[in-house]
PDB file of C-alpha atoms in Angstrom:
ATOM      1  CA  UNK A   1     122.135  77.710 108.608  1.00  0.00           C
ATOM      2  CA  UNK A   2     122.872  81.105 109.919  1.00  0.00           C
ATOM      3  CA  UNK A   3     120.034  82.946 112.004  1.00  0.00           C
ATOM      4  CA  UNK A   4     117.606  85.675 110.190  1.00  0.00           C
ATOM      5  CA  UNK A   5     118.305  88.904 110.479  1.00  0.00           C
ATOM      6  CA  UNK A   6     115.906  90.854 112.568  1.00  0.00           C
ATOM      7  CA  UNK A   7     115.137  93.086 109.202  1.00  0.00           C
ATOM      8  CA  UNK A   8     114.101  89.429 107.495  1.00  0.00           C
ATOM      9  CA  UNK A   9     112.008  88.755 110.143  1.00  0.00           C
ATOM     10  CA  UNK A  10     110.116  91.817 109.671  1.00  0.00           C
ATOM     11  CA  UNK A  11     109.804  91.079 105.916  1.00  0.00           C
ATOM     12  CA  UNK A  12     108.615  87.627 106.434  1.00  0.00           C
ATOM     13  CA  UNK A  13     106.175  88.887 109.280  1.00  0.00           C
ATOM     14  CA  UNK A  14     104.802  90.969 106.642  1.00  0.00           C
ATOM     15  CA  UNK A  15     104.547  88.519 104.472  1.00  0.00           C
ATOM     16  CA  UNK A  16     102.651  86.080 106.648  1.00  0.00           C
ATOM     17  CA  UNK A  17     100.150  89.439 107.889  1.00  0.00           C
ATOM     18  CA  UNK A  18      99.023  89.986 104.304  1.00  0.00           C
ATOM     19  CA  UNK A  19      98.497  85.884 103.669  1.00  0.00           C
ATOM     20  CA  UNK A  20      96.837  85.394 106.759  1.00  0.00           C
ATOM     21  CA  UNK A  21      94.061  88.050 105.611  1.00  0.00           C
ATOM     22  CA  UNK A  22      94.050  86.759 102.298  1.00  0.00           C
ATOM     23  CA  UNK A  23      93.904  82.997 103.938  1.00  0.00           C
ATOM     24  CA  UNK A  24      90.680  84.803 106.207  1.00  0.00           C
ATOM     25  CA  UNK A  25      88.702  85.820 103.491  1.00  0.00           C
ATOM     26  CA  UNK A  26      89.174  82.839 101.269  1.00  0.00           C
ATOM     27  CA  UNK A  27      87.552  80.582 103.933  1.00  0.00           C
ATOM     28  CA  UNK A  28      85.200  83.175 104.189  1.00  0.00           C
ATOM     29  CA  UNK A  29      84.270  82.821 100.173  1.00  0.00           C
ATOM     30  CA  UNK A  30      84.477  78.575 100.643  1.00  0.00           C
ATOM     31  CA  UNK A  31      81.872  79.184 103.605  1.00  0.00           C
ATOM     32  CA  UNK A  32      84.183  77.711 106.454  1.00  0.00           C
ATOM     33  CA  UNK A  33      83.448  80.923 108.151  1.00  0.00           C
ATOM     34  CA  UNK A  34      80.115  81.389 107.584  1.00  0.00           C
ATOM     35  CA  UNK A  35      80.854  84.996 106.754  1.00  0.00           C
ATOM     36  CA  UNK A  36      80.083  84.733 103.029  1.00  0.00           C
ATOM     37  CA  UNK A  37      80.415  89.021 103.148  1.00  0.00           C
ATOM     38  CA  UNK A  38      83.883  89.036 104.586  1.00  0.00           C
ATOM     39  CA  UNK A  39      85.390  89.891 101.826  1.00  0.00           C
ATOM     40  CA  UNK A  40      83.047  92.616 100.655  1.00  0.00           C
ATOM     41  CA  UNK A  41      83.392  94.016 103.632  1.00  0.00           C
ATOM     42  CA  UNK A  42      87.277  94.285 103.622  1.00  0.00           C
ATOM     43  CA  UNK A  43      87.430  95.915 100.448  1.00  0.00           C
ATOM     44  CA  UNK A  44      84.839  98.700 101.870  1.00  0.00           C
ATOM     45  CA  UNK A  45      86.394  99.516 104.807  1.00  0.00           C
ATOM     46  CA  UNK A  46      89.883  98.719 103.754  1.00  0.00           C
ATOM     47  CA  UNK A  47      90.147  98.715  99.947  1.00  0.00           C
ATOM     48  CA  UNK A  48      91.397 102.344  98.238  1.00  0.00           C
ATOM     49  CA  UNK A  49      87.951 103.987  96.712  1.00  0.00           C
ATOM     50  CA  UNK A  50      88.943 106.960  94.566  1.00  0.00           C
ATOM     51  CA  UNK A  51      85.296 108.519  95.343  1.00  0.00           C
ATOM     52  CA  UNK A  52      86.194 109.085  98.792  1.00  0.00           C
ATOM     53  CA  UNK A  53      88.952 111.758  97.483  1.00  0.00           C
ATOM     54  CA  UNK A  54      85.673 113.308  96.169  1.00  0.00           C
ATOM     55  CA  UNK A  55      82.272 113.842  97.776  1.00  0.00           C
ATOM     56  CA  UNK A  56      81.711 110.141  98.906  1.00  0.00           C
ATOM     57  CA  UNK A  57      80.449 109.160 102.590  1.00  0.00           C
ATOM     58  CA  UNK A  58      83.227 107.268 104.158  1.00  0.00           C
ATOM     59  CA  UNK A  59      82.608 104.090 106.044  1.00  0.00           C
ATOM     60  CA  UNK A  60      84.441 105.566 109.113  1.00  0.00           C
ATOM     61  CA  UNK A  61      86.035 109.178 109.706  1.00  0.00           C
ATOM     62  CA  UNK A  62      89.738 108.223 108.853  1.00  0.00           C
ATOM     63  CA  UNK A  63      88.833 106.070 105.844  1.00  0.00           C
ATOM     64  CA  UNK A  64      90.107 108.224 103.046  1.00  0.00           C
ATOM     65  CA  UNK A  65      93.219 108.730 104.948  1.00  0.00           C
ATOM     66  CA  UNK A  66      93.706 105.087 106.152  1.00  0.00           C
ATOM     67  CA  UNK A  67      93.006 103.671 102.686  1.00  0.00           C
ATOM     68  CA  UNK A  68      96.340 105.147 101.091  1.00  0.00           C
ATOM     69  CA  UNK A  69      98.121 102.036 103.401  1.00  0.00           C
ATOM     70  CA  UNK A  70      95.227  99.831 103.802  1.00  0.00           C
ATOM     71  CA  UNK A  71      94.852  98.608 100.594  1.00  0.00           C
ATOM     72  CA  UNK A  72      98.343  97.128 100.034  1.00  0.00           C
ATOM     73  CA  UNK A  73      97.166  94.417 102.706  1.00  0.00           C
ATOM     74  CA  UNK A  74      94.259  92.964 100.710  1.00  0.00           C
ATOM     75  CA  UNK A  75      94.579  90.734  97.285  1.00  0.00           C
ATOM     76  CA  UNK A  76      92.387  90.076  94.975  1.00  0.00           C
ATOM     77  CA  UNK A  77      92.736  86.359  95.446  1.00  0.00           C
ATOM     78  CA  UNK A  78      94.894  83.633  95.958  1.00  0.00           C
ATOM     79  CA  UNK A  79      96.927  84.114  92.959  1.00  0.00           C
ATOM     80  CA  UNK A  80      97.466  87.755  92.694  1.00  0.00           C
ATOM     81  CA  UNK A  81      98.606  87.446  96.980  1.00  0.00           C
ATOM     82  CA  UNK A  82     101.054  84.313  95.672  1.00  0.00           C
ATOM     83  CA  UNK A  83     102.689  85.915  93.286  1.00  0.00           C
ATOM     84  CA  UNK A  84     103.010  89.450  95.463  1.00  0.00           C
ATOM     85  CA  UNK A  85     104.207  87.864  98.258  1.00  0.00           C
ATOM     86  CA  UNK A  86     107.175  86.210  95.951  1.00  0.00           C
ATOM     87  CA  UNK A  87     107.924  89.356  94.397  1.00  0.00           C
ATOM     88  CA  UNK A  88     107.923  91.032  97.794  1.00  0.00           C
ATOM     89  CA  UNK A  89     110.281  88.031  99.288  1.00  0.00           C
ATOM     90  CA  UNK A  90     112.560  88.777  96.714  1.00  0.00           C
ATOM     91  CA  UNK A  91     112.735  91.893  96.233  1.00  0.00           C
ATOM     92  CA  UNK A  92     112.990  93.170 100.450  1.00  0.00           C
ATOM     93  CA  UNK A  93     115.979  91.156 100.537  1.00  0.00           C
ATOM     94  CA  UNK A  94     117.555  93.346  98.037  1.00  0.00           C
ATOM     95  CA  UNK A  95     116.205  96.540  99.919  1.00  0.00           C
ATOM     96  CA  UNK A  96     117.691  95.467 103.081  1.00  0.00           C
ATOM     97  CA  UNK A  97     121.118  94.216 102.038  1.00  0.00           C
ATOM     98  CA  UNK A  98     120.811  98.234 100.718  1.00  0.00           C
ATOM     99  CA  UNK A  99     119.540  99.667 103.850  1.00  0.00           C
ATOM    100  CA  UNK A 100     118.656  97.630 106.347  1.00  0.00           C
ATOM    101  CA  UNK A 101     115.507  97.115 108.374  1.00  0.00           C
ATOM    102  CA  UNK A 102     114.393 100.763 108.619  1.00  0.00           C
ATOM    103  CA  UNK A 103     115.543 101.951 104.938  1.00  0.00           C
ATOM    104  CA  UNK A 104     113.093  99.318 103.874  1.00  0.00           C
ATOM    105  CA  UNK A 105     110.043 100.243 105.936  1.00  0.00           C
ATOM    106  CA  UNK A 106     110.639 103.708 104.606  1.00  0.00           C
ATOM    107  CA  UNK A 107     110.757 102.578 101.131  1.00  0.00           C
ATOM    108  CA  UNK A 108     107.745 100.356 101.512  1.00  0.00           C
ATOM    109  CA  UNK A 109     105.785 102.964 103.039  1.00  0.00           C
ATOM    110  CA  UNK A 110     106.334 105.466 100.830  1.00  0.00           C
ATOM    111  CA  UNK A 111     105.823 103.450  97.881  1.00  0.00           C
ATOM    112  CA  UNK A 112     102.450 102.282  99.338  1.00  0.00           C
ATOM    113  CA  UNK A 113     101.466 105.801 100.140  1.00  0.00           C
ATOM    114  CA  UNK A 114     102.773 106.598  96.151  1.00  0.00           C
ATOM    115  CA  UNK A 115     100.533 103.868  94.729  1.00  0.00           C
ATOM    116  CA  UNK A 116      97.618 105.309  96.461  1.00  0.00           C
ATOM    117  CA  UNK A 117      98.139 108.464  95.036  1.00  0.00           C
ATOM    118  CA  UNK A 118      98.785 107.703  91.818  1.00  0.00           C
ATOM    119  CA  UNK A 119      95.515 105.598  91.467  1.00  0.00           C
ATOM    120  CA  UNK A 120      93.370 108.556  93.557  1.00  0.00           C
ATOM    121  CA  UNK A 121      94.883 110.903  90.437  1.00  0.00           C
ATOM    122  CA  UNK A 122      94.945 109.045  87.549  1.00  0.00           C
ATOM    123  CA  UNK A 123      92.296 106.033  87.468  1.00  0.00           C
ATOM    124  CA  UNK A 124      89.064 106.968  85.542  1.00  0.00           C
ATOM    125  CA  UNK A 125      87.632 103.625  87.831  1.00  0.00           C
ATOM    126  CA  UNK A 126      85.142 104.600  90.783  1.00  0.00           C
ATOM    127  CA  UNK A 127      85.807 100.292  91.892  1.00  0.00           C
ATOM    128  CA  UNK A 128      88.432  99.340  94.541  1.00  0.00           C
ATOM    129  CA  UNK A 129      92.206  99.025  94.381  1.00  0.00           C
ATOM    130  CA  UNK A 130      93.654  96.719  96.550  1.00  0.00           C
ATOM    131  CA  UNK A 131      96.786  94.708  96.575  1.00  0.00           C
ATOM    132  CA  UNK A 132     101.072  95.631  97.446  1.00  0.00           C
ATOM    133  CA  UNK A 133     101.815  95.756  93.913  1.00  0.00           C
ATOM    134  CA  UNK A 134     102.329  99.351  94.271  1.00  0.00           C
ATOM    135  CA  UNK A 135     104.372  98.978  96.676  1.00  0.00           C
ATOM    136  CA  UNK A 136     106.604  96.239  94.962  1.00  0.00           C
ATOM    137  CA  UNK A 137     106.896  98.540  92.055  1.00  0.00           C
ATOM    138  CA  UNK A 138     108.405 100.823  94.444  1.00  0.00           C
ATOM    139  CA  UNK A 139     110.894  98.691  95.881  1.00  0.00           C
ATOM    140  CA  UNK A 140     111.825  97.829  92.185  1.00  0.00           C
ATOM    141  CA  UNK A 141     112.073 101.649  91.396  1.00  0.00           C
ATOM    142  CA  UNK A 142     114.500 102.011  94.765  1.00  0.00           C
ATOM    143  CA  UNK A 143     116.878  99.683  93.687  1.00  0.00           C
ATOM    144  CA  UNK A 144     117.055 100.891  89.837  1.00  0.00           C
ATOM    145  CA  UNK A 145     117.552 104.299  91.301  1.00  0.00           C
ATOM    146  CA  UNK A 146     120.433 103.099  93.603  1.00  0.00           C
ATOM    147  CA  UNK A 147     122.042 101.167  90.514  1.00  0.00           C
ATOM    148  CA  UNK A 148     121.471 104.799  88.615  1.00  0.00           C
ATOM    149  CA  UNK A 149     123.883 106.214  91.330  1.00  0.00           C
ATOM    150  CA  UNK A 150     126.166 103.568  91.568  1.00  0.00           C
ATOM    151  CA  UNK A 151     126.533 103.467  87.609  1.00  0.00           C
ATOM    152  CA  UNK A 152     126.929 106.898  87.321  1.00  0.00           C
ATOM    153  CA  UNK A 153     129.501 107.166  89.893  1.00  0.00           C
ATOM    154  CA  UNK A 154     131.147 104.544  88.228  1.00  0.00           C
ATOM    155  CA  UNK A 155     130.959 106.028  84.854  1.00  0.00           C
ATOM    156  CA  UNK A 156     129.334 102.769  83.077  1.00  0.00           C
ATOM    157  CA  UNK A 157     126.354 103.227  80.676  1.00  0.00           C
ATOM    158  CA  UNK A 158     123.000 103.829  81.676  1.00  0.00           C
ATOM    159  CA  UNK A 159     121.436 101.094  79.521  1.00  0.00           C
ATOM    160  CA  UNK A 160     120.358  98.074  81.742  1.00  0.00           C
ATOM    161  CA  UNK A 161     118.607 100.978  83.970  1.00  0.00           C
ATOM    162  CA  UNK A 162     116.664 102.261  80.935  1.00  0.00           C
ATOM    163  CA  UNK A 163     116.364  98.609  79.371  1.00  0.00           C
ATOM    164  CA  UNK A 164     114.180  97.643  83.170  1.00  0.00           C
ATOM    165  CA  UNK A 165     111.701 100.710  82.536  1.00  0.00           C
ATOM    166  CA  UNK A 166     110.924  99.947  79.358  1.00  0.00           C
ATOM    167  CA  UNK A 167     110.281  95.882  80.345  1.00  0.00           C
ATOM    168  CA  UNK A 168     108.732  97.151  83.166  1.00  0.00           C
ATOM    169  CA  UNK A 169     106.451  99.389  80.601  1.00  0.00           C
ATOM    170  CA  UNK A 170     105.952  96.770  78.216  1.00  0.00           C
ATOM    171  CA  UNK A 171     104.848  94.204  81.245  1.00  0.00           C
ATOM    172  CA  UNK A 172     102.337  96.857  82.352  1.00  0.00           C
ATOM    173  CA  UNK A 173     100.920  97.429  78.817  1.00  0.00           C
ATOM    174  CA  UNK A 174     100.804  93.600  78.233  1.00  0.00           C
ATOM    175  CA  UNK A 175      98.937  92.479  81.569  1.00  0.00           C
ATOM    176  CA  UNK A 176      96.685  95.530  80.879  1.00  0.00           C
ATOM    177  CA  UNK A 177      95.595  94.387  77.608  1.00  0.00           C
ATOM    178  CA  UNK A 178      94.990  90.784  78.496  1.00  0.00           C
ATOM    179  CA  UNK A 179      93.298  91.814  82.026  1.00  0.00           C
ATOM    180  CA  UNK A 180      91.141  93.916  79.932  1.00  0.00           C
ATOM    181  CA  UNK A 181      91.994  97.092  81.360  1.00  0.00           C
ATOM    182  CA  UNK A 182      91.517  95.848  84.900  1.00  0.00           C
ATOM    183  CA  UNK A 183      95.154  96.755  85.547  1.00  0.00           C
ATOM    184  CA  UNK A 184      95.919  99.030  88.089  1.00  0.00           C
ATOM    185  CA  UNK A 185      99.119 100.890  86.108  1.00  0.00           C
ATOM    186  CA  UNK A 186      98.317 103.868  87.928  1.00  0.00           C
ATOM    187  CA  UNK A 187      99.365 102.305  91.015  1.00  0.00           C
ATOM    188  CA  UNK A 188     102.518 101.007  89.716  1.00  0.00           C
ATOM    189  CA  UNK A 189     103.894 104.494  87.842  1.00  0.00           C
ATOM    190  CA  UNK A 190     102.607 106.043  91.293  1.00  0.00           C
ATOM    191  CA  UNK A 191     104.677 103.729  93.573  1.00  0.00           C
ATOM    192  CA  UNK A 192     107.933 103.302  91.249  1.00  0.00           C
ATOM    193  CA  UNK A 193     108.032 107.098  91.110  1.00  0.00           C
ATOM    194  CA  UNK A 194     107.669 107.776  95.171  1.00  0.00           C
ATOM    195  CA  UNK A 195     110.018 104.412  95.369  1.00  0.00           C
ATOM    196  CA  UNK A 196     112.606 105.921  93.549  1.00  0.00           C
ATOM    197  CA  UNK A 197     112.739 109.235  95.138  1.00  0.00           C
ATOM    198  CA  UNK A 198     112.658 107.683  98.941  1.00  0.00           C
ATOM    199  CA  UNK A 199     115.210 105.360  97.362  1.00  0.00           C
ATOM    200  CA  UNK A 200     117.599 108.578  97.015  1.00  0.00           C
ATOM    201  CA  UNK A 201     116.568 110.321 100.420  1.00  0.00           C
ATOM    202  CA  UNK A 202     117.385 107.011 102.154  1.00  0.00           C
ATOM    203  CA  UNK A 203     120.614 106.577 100.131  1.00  0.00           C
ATOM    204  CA  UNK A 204     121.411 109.007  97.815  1.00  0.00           C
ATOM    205  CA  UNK A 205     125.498 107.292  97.723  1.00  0.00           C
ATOM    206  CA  UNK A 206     126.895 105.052  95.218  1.00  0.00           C
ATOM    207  CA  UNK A 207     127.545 101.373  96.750  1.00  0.00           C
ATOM    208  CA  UNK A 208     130.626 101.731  98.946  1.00  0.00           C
ATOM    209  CA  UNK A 209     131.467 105.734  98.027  1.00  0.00           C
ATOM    210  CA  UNK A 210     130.876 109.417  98.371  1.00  0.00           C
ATOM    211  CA  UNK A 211     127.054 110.653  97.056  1.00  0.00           C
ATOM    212  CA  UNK A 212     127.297 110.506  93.288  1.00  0.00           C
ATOM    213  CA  UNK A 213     127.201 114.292  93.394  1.00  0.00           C
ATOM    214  CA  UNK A 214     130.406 114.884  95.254  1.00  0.00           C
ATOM    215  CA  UNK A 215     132.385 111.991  93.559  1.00  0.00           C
ATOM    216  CA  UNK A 216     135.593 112.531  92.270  1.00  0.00           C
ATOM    217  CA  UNK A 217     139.122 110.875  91.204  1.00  0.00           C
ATOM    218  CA  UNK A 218     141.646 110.392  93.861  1.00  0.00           C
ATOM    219  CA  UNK A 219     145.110 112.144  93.409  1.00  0.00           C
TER     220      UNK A 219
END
């Protein structure tokens, strides 16, 4: 089997930070701890709180700064970190077979800081927002831009790029409907937009070739 690469260890390091919290404040809720508050108290100091874009009283002085990449290290549970952490697996693998170890950090931290933003602008909600899927969607909005380019440059139709916005619409309308509402879309269009424009500052070439701007036939 041949040896990680140093930009999968840094995925699966990430991966292991955000279940080890997760793992924390479950046996916190099960009472191994005996810190039946943990949890609460992660999501005050750590969750994303639109009110504290307003005239709210933060926790600490950095708070509604350090929330906008905070939050995307807390889950709502077992289940919502799960199926995160897959998506993430799979989906930073792609990112760094793109760009490598640093492309993806950028990528992930913009699309983190994107998610915030979009949540602190659009959400009508005053409750927390915590969780990476912001940050997944824009991983998933970096690699549809890149296959944009590469399309493009290639002169092939445009269609399995629009066909993945509209499922990833549809998924978003669905899971908001049978959560109720509880759905954090903001955070998604938020991330998949910053995502997508990092995506193109990172790598604005097609796979292989000149940017898709300058790209030409050969004599």
């Amino acid at each position: 089997m041949a040896p990680l690469r140093p930009a999968a260890r840094g995925l699966i390091g990430l991966i292991l930070l955000c279940t080890l919290i997760e793992a924390t404040l479950l046996l916190a809720d099960l009472g191994v701890l005996g810190l039946p508050r943990l949890r609460q108290l992660a999501y005050d100091y750590a969750g994303f709180w639109p009110g504290l874009l307003g005239n709210w009283r933060p926790n600490y002085a950095l708070q509604p700064w350090t929330m906008f990449l905070t939050y995307g290290f807390l889950h709502g549970g077992p289940v919502h970190l799960v199926v995160n952490m897959i998506t993430l697996w799979s989906l930073g693998r792609a990112v760094i077979d793109r760009v490598g170890g640093r492309g993806f950090w950028l990528l992930y931290g913009a699309a983190l800081l994107g998610g915030g933003a979009g949540f602190g602008l659009l959400a009508s909600d005053l409750r927390p927002m915590v969780g990476a899927s912001g940050a997944l969607f824009g991983l998933v909005g970096g690699i549809l831009a890149w296959t944009y380019v590469d399309r493009y440059s290639l002169e092939e139709a445009m269609w399995p790029v629009i066909r993945a916005v509209l499922l990833l619409v549809a998924l978003n309308v669905v899971f908001w409907w049978a959560m109720d509402g509880q759905l954090a879309w903001e955070t998604h269009l938020g991330g998949f937009v910053a995502g997508w424009i990092m995506a193109l500052l990172i790598d604005p070439r097609p796979l292989g070739g000149e940017p898709a701007s300058l790209s030409k036939p050969r004599d």
